[in-house]
Tab-separated table of C-alpha atoms in Angstrom:
chain	number	residue	atom	x	y	z
A	11	MET	CA	19.974	118.152	26.076
A	12	GLU	CA	18.290	116.180	23.286
A	13	PRO	CA	15.189	114.199	24.289
A	14	VAL	CA	15.812	110.445	24.258
A	15	ARG	CA	13.347	108.578	22.079
A	16	ASP	CA	13.352	105.069	23.442
A	17	PRO	CA	13.666	103.501	26.903
A	18	GLN	CA	16.817	101.539	26.098
A	19	SER	CA	18.691	104.683	25.039
A	20	ALA	CA	17.324	106.620	28.002
A	21	TYR	CA	18.416	103.850	30.340
A	22	ARG	CA	21.948	103.971	28.962
A	23	ALA	CA	22.103	107.768	28.923
A	24	TYR	CA	20.360	108.636	32.190
A	25	GLY	CA	20.714	105.393	34.150
A	26	PRO	CA	24.041	106.292	35.792
A	27	ALA	CA	22.770	109.736	36.890
A	28	LEU	CA	19.631	108.146	38.304
A	29	VAL	CA	21.600	105.456	40.132
A	30	ARG	CA	23.778	108.139	41.741
A	31	LYS	CA	20.674	110.024	42.792
A	32	ALA	CA	19.020	106.914	44.251
A	33	GLU	CA	22.252	106.032	46.034
A	34	ARG	CA	22.343	109.456	47.700
A	35	ILE	CA	18.961	108.648	49.247
A	36	LEU	CA	19.331	104.932	49.942
A	37	ARG	CA	23.078	104.918	50.646
A	38	SER	CA	23.350	101.602	48.819
A	39	ARG	CA	24.608	101.282	45.239
A	40	GLU	CA	23.078	97.844	44.867
A	41	ASP	CA	19.610	99.006	45.903
A	42	ALA	CA	19.986	102.119	43.735
A	43	VAL	CA	20.747	99.982	40.678
A	44	ASP	CA	17.678	97.851	41.445
A	45	VAL	CA	15.427	100.897	41.852
A	46	VAL	CA	16.476	102.357	38.500
A	47	HIS	CA	16.182	99.030	36.708
A	48	ALA	CA	12.685	98.423	38.134
A	49	LEU	CA	11.642	101.937	37.146
A	50	PHE	CA	12.596	101.415	33.511
A	51	VAL	CA	11.005	97.971	33.390
A	52	ASP	CA	7.740	99.591	34.495
A	53	LEU	CA	8.109	102.541	32.116
A	54	ILE	CA	8.802	100.530	28.944
A	55	PRO	CA	5.129	99.813	28.088
A	56	ARG	CA	4.148	103.473	28.467
A	57	TRP	CA	7.319	105.198	27.331
A	58	ASN	CA	6.974	108.648	25.764
A	59	ARG	CA	9.261	111.505	24.854
A	60	ASP	CA	8.289	113.573	27.900
A	61	MET	CA	10.181	111.140	30.101
A	62	ASP	CA	13.297	113.251	30.306
A	63	LEU	CA	15.902	113.377	33.056
A	64	PRO	CA	13.911	115.690	35.405
A	65	TYR	CA	10.834	113.457	35.046
A	66	LEU	CA	12.908	110.365	35.797
A	67	TYR	CA	14.549	112.161	38.718
A	68	LYS	CA	11.130	112.675	40.300
A	69	SER	CA	10.183	109.058	39.645
A	70	VAL	CA	13.361	107.865	41.342
A	71	THR	CA	12.598	110.058	44.354
A	72	ASN	CA	9.180	108.434	44.710
A	73	ARG	CA	10.583	104.930	44.308
A	74	CYS	CA	13.268	105.564	46.909
A	75	LEU	CA	10.756	107.024	49.349
A	76	ASN	CA	8.617	103.910	48.900
A	77	ALA	CA	11.666	101.798	49.702
A	78	VAL	CA	12.360	103.829	52.846
A	79	ARG	CA	8.685	103.591	53.878
A	80	ASP	CA	8.815	99.812	53.742
A	81	ARG	CA	9.872	98.794	57.229
A	82	ALA	CA	11.843	95.711	56.242
A	83	THR	CA	13.746	97.519	53.482
A	84	ARG	CA	14.327	100.514	55.738
A	85	ALA	CA	15.814	98.303	58.474
A	86	ARG	CA	18.103	96.599	55.965
A	87	LEU	CA	19.260	99.898	54.461
A	88	LEU	CA	19.895	101.439	57.875
A	89	GLU	CA	21.887	98.396	58.888
A	90	ARG	CA	24.101	98.732	55.820
A	91	GLU	CA	24.352	102.516	55.927
A	92	GLY	CA	27.349	102.536	58.248
A	93	ALA	CA	29.461	100.747	55.662
A	94	SER	CA	28.834	103.313	52.922
A	95	VAL	CA	30.837	106.452	52.291
A	96	ALA	CA	29.401	109.617	53.858
A	97	PRO	CA	27.769	111.812	51.214
A	98	VAL	CA	28.916	115.297	50.300
A	99	ALA	CA	26.606	117.646	52.203
A	100	ARG	CA	26.303	121.067	50.613
A	101	VAL	CA	22.807	121.925	51.838
A	102	ARG	CA	21.944	121.211	55.435
A	103	LEU	CA	18.692	121.137	57.338
A	104	GLU	CA	18.968	122.745	60.768
A	105	ASP	CA	22.657	121.845	60.649
A	106	HIS	CA	21.848	118.194	59.986
A	107	VAL	CA	22.899	116.286	56.909
A	108	VAL	CA	19.755	114.746	55.456
A	109	GLY	CA	20.886	111.154	55.378
A	110	LEU	CA	18.983	107.919	55.480
A	111	GLY	CA	18.568	108.060	59.264
A	112	LEU	CA	16.837	111.435	59.255
A	113	LEU	CA	14.782	110.534	56.201
A	114	ALA	CA	13.666	107.302	57.855
A	115	ALA	CA	12.631	109.254	60.949
A	116	LEU	CA	10.677	111.806	58.899
A	117	VAL	CA	8.997	109.388	56.536
A	118	ASP	CA	6.226	108.650	59.036
A	119	ARG	CA	5.777	112.301	59.997
A	120	LEU	CA	5.509	113.955	56.578
A	121	ASP	CA	3.300	113.331	53.560
A	122	ASP	CA	4.523	112.647	50.020
A	123	GLY	CA	4.437	116.298	48.963
A	124	HIS	CA	6.665	117.387	51.833
A	125	LEU	CA	9.026	114.454	51.406
A	126	GLU	CA	9.457	115.282	47.714
A	127	VAL	CA	10.450	118.839	48.640
A	128	LEU	CA	12.745	117.539	51.377
A	129	VAL	CA	14.629	115.326	48.919
A	130	ALA	CA	14.721	117.994	46.224
A	131	ARG	CA	16.182	120.616	48.592
A	132	PHE	CA	18.443	118.653	50.906
A	133	VAL	CA	19.488	115.642	48.837
A	134	ASP	CA	19.365	116.924	45.265
A	135	ASP	CA	20.446	120.437	46.361
A	136	LEU	CA	17.907	122.218	44.152
A	137	THR	CA	17.142	125.854	44.944
A	138	GLN	CA	13.619	126.847	45.938
A	139	ASP	CA	12.997	128.284	42.462
A	140	GLU	CA	14.285	125.106	40.842
A	141	ILE	CA	12.076	122.970	43.108
A	142	ALA	CA	9.034	125.060	42.210
A	143	ASP	CA	9.792	124.564	38.526
A	144	HIS	CA	10.708	120.896	38.961
A	145	LEU	CA	7.537	119.984	40.853
A	146	GLY	CA	5.211	122.415	39.102
A	147	LEU	CA	4.349	124.258	42.325
A	148	SER	CA	4.551	127.889	43.422
A	149	ARG	CA	7.598	129.152	45.249
A	150	LYS	CA	5.305	130.099	48.131
A	151	THR	CA	4.152	126.499	48.486
A	152	ILE	CA	7.748	125.299	48.483
A	153	GLY	CA	8.615	127.830	51.200
A	154	LYS	CA	5.687	126.671	53.340
A	155	ARG	CA	6.639	123.040	52.939
A	156	LEU	CA	10.249	123.766	53.886
A	157	ASP	CA	9.023	125.586	57.014
A	158	ARG	CA	6.945	122.565	57.967
A	159	ILE	CA	9.897	120.244	57.345
A	160	ARG	CA	12.103	122.362	59.616
A	161	ASP	CA	9.403	122.324	62.314
A	162	GLU	CA	9.235	118.541	62.145
A	163	VAL	CA	13.004	118.217	62.435
A	164	ILE	CA	13.045	120.512	65.451
A	165	ALA	CA	10.188	118.511	67.012
A	166	LEU	CA	11.971	115.285	66.238
A	167	ARG	CA	15.160	116.489	67.878
A	168	GLY	CA	13.155	117.730	70.846
A	169	SER	CA	11.534	114.348	71.334
A	170	GLU	CA	14.923	112.635	71.047
A	171	VAL	CA	16.392	114.872	73.740
A	172	ALA	CA	13.358	114.325	75.988
A	173	SER	CA	13.514	110.527	75.702
B	9	MET	CA	31.825	115.068	54.834
B	10	ARG	CA	31.082	118.766	55.135
B	11	GLU	CA	31.639	120.996	52.151
B	12	ALA	CA	30.553	124.609	52.033
B	13	CYS	CA	29.610	126.109	48.702
B	14	ILE	CA	30.746	129.664	47.993
B	15	ALA	CA	27.186	130.625	47.050
B	16	GLU	CA	24.082	128.607	46.207
B	17	PRO	CA	25.258	125.085	45.290
B	18	ILE	CA	24.770	123.838	41.757
B	19	SER	CA	22.193	121.084	42.094
B	20	TRP	CA	23.110	117.511	41.301
B	21	LEU	CA	20.559	117.560	38.490
B	22	ARG	CA	22.262	120.541	36.837
B	23	LEU	CA	25.674	118.945	37.293
B	24	GLU	CA	24.454	115.719	35.705
B	25	ARG	CA	22.953	117.602	32.742
B	26	HIS	CA	26.182	119.549	32.385
B	27	VAL	CA	28.125	116.288	32.126
B	28	LEU	CA	25.619	114.818	29.671
B	29	GLY	CA	25.931	117.984	27.601
B	30	PRO	CA	25.721	120.610	26.328
B	31	ARG	CA	28.118	122.293	28.730
B	32	ASP	CA	26.834	125.190	30.785
B	33	PRO	CA	29.470	127.981	30.948
B	34	GLY	CA	27.917	129.266	34.190
B	35	ILE	CA	28.625	125.938	35.866
B	36	ASP	CA	32.212	125.893	34.579
B	37	ALA	CA	32.794	129.333	36.097
B	38	HIS	CA	31.204	128.346	39.398
B	39	VAL	CA	33.087	125.081	39.879
B	40	GLU	CA	36.355	126.812	39.099
B	41	ALA	CA	35.858	128.920	42.202
B	42	CYS	CA	33.915	126.454	44.375
B	43	ALA	CA	35.663	123.412	45.823
B	44	ALA	CA	32.416	121.847	47.077
B	45	CYS	CA	30.703	121.835	43.687
B	46	ARG	CA	33.978	120.882	41.984
B	47	THR	CA	34.121	117.803	44.231
B	48	CYS	CA	30.577	116.865	43.240
B	49	LEU	CA	31.307	117.304	39.536
B	50	ALA	CA	34.470	115.211	39.851
B	51	GLU	CA	32.449	112.554	41.675
B	52	ILE	CA	30.053	112.318	38.731
B	53	ARG	CA	32.819	112.247	36.136
B	54	GLY	CA	34.836	109.661	38.049
B	55	ASP	CA	31.931	107.346	38.776
B	56	LEU	CA	31.334	104.171	36.844
B	57	VAL	CA	27.854	102.711	37.187
B	58	VAL	CA	27.150	99.154	36.192
B	59	LEU	CA	23.492	98.933	35.212
B	60	ARG	CA	21.515	95.730	35.150
B	61	PRO	CA	20.670	94.620	31.611
B	62	LEU	CA	17.321	96.001	30.481
B	63	ALA	CA	15.430	93.508	28.360
B	64	LEU	CA	12.804	94.955	26.063
B	65	PRO	CA	9.737	92.753	25.589
B	66	ALA	CA	9.675	90.882	22.282
B	67	PRO	CA	6.994	92.064	19.859
B	68	THR	CA	3.881	89.884	20.025
B	69	ARG	CA	2.998	87.787	17.003
B	70	ALA	CA	-0.325	88.013	15.294
B	71	ARG	CA	-0.667	84.270	14.685
B	72	ARG	CA	0.078	81.650	17.255
B	73	ARG	CA	1.240	78.266	16.157
B	74	TRP	CA	0.041	75.663	18.663
B	75	TRP	CA	2.701	73.135	17.690
B	76	LEU	CA	5.634	75.527	18.033
B	77	PRO	CA	6.240	75.143	21.825
B	78	ALA	CA	6.257	71.336	21.584
B	79	PHE	CA	8.542	71.452	18.547
B	80	GLY	CA	10.882	73.908	20.324
B	81	ALA	CA	10.987	71.796	23.472
B	82	GLY	CA	11.818	68.689	21.433
B	83	LEU	CA	14.557	70.533	19.596
B	84	ALA	CA	16.030	71.848	22.832
B	85	ALA	CA	16.016	68.386	24.403
B	86	ALA	CA	17.771	66.910	21.363
B	87	ALA	CA	20.360	69.689	21.396
B	88	THR	CA	21.017	69.139	25.105
B	89	LEU	CA	21.486	65.419	24.523
B	90	VAL	CA	23.936	66.029	21.680
B	91	ALA	CA	25.826	68.569	23.771
B	92	LEU	CA	26.098	66.132	26.687
B	93	VAL	CA	27.365	63.342	24.462
B	94	VAL	CA	29.762	65.373	22.329
B	95	ARG	CA	31.108	68.005	24.665
B	96	ARG	CA	32.939	67.528	27.912
B	97	PRO	CA	32.588	70.443	30.288
B	98	VAL	CA	35.602	72.729	30.362
B	99	PRO	CA	36.056	74.495	33.698
B	100	ALA	CA	35.831	78.248	33.133
B	101	GLU	CA	38.608	80.246	34.717
B	102	ASN	CA	36.243	82.939	35.884
B	103	VAL	CA	34.039	80.508	37.836
B	104	VAL	CA	35.031	79.119	41.192
B	105	ALA	CA	33.239	77.053	43.809
B	106	VAL	CA	32.389	78.860	47.020
B	107	LYS	CA	30.326	77.886	50.032
B	108	GLY	CA	26.722	77.468	48.933
B	109	GLY	CA	27.373	77.395	45.189
B	110	GLU	CA	29.704	79.069	42.756
B	111	LEU	CA	31.092	82.519	42.130
B	112	VAL	CA	31.313	84.051	38.674
B	113	LEU	CA	33.759	86.876	38.026
B	114	GLY	CA	32.847	89.457	35.393
B	115	LEU	CA	34.536	92.639	34.233
B	116	ILE	CA	32.847	95.770	32.929
B	117	ARG	CA	34.794	98.073	30.635
B	118	ALA	CA	34.003	101.782	30.247
B	119	ARG	CA	35.519	103.353	27.147
B	120	ASP	CA	34.624	106.861	26.045
B	121	GLY	CA	31.275	106.562	27.791
B	122	ALA	CA	30.481	103.165	26.243
B	123	ILE	CA	29.928	100.316	28.687
B	124	SER	CA	30.791	96.785	27.649
B	125	ASP	CA	30.389	93.665	29.753
B	126	ASP	CA	32.035	91.173	27.393
B	127	ALA	CA	35.237	93.030	26.525
B	128	THR	CA	38.468	91.041	26.455
B	129	THR	CA	40.867	93.792	25.346
B	130	PHE	CA	42.134	97.002	26.915
B	131	ARG	CA	43.778	100.219	25.870
B	132	PRO	CA	44.963	103.268	27.846
B	133	GLY	CA	42.097	105.280	29.260
B	134	ASP	CA	39.721	102.343	29.689
B	135	ARG	CA	38.259	101.949	33.157
B	136	TRP	CA	37.338	98.562	34.574
B	137	LYS	CA	34.938	97.459	37.216
B	138	VAL	CA	34.614	94.040	38.835
B	139	VAL	CA	31.183	92.396	39.121
B	140	LEU	CA	30.598	89.185	41.010
B	141	THR	CA	27.703	86.766	41.044
B	142	CYS	CA	27.603	84.440	44.032
B	143	PRO	CA	25.014	82.690	46.242
B	144	PRO	CA	22.624	85.389	47.485
B	145	GLY	CA	23.064	86.312	51.121
B	146	ALA	CA	26.523	84.805	51.516
B	147	VAL	CA	29.184	87.153	52.858
B	148	ILE	CA	32.670	86.676	51.449
B	149	GLY	CA	35.990	88.461	51.723
B	150	VAL	CA	37.196	89.669	48.336
B	151	ARG	CA	40.676	90.738	47.252
B	152	VAL	CA	41.283	91.907	43.691
B	153	GLU	CA	44.698	91.147	42.200
B	154	VAL	CA	46.022	92.209	38.795
B	155	PHE	CA	49.057	90.508	37.245
B	156	GLU	CA	50.831	91.602	34.095
B	157	VAL	CA	51.609	88.335	32.305
B	158	GLY	CA	55.365	88.206	31.715
B	159	GLY	CA	55.703	91.634	33.303
B	160	PRO	CA	58.719	92.838	35.286
B	161	SER	CA	57.128	92.085	38.646
B	162	ALA	CA	55.565	88.831	39.761
B	163	ALA	CA	53.817	90.633	42.602
B	164	PRO	CA	50.224	91.551	41.853
B	165	ASP	CA	48.718	95.021	42.023
B	166	HIS	CA	45.745	95.536	44.321
B	167	PRO	CA	43.793	98.273	42.556
B	168	LEU	CA	40.747	98.023	44.802
B	169	ALA	CA	40.520	97.978	48.567
B	170	ASP	CA	39.861	94.582	50.132
B	171	ALA	CA	36.243	94.401	51.163
B	172	PRO	CA	33.606	92.036	52.469
B	173	LEU	CA	30.851	91.458	49.931
B	174	VAL	CA	27.228	90.518	50.459
B	175	CYS	CA	26.602	88.167	47.547
B	176	GLY	CA	23.911	88.485	44.908
B	177	ASN	CA	23.463	88.771	41.178
B	178	ARG	CA	26.181	90.830	39.444
B	179	ILE	CA	27.234	92.827	42.481
B	180	ALA	CA	29.712	95.533	41.515
B	181	LEU	CA	32.710	96.034	43.788
B	182	PRO	CA	33.234	99.665	44.818
B	183	GLY	CA	35.780	101.562	42.735
B	184	ALA	CA	37.253	101.161	39.268
B	185	PHE	CA	40.761	100.785	37.853
B	186	ALA	CA	42.801	100.991	34.656
B	187	LEU	CA	44.961	98.305	33.033
B	188	THR	CA	48.380	99.189	31.722
B	189	GLY	CA	51.345	97.685	29.918
B	190	THR	CA	51.832	95.933	26.622
B	191	SER	CA	51.236	92.397	27.890
B	192	PRO	CA	47.991	90.664	28.789
B	193	ASN	CA	46.688	91.389	32.284
B	194	ARG	CA	45.132	88.748	34.488
B	195	VAL	CA	42.480	90.149	36.780
B	196	CYS	CA	41.776	87.793	39.658
B	197	VAL	CA	39.572	87.820	42.698
B	198	ARG	CA	40.747	85.875	45.709
B	199	ILE	CA	37.835	84.719	47.846
B	200	ASP	CA	38.444	84.397	51.589
B	201	ASP	CA	42.140	83.734	50.811
B	202	GLU	CA	41.155	80.365	49.355
B	203	ALA	CA	39.551	80.141	45.909
B	204	THR	CA	40.582	82.359	43.011
B	205	ALA	CA	38.715	83.255	39.813
B	206	CYS	CA	40.490	85.045	36.975
B	207	VAL	CA	39.904	86.726	33.628
B	208	THR	CA	42.630	87.570	31.106
B	209	ILE	CA	42.419	90.890	29.259
B	210	ARG	CA	44.739	91.541	26.303
B	211	PRO	CA	46.109	94.871	25.086
B	212	GLU	CA	44.821	96.170	21.761
B	213	ARG	CA	47.413	96.421	19.024
């Protein structure tokens, strides 16, 4: 894939892929379009050729996680989630589809590094090797983070059953 | 929706890059055998995303002319006055009054990967998406109707499912459709079974 030299061309070329990615996390096309637009608006002044699709993918993950962290936005997205079409779930976490509900529950229990791995594995469906390459981390670190994520999900489910 | 991949799923990122090109033969072979990944690839290929316009900042000028804003404002005021005197407002067919303001109907055309938001002509293979601008926060019921002008049937097609819409700026309705025939097509949105806004799209010769 040829590198895209300017933000306008990158927006046209990669924007749809990034919107689809954001929508898989936020479960709202409208919010996904806003996230991608805001990202490019912020990137224009510091645009460089290294901002390829994988880089933008990571940026969208961070933006979406920020949206989910914000309590007001989270409540609004969760309220609308029921109206959206259920996503295709090819990779599951402890037999759960990682949707907005689970992400919202985990966002206060995991740090940014773990949440990035969570999205990469269970939303973007990257393999552990691909995640390591994508995030510039060792495969061992990815494995450890996935173990911790699983532990948190089990703990979360345990607390739900207990309450 | 639960879909099981036959092996390790092809990530969304790889599928997107495959669609953007160049094609990855390994992915072609995998999706041929794997229904789950084939569904994901079809989802990407069949999706039509309407992006918000991205305005690049204008280059800054080295010299500032202090009188330019005042001159520009004067010119704009004069132009407005002339426009008010000379021109009577013509109601646009794609604008309709709704509770709390007005609704503007827009159509987005996708043709061979090129997106156009001011297209007025169609040809086979084009895909169309409806975007609506209406008072933010209002919830309206929307029905899309397509008529072929002078066509064999007076009954409209309903290419998109009826849906409630939470209003905002250029909100895209879910789904996309194609226009057919050799006559102009009128694409209309009926709002809460009351007001209707329309746009006419003509076939290309």
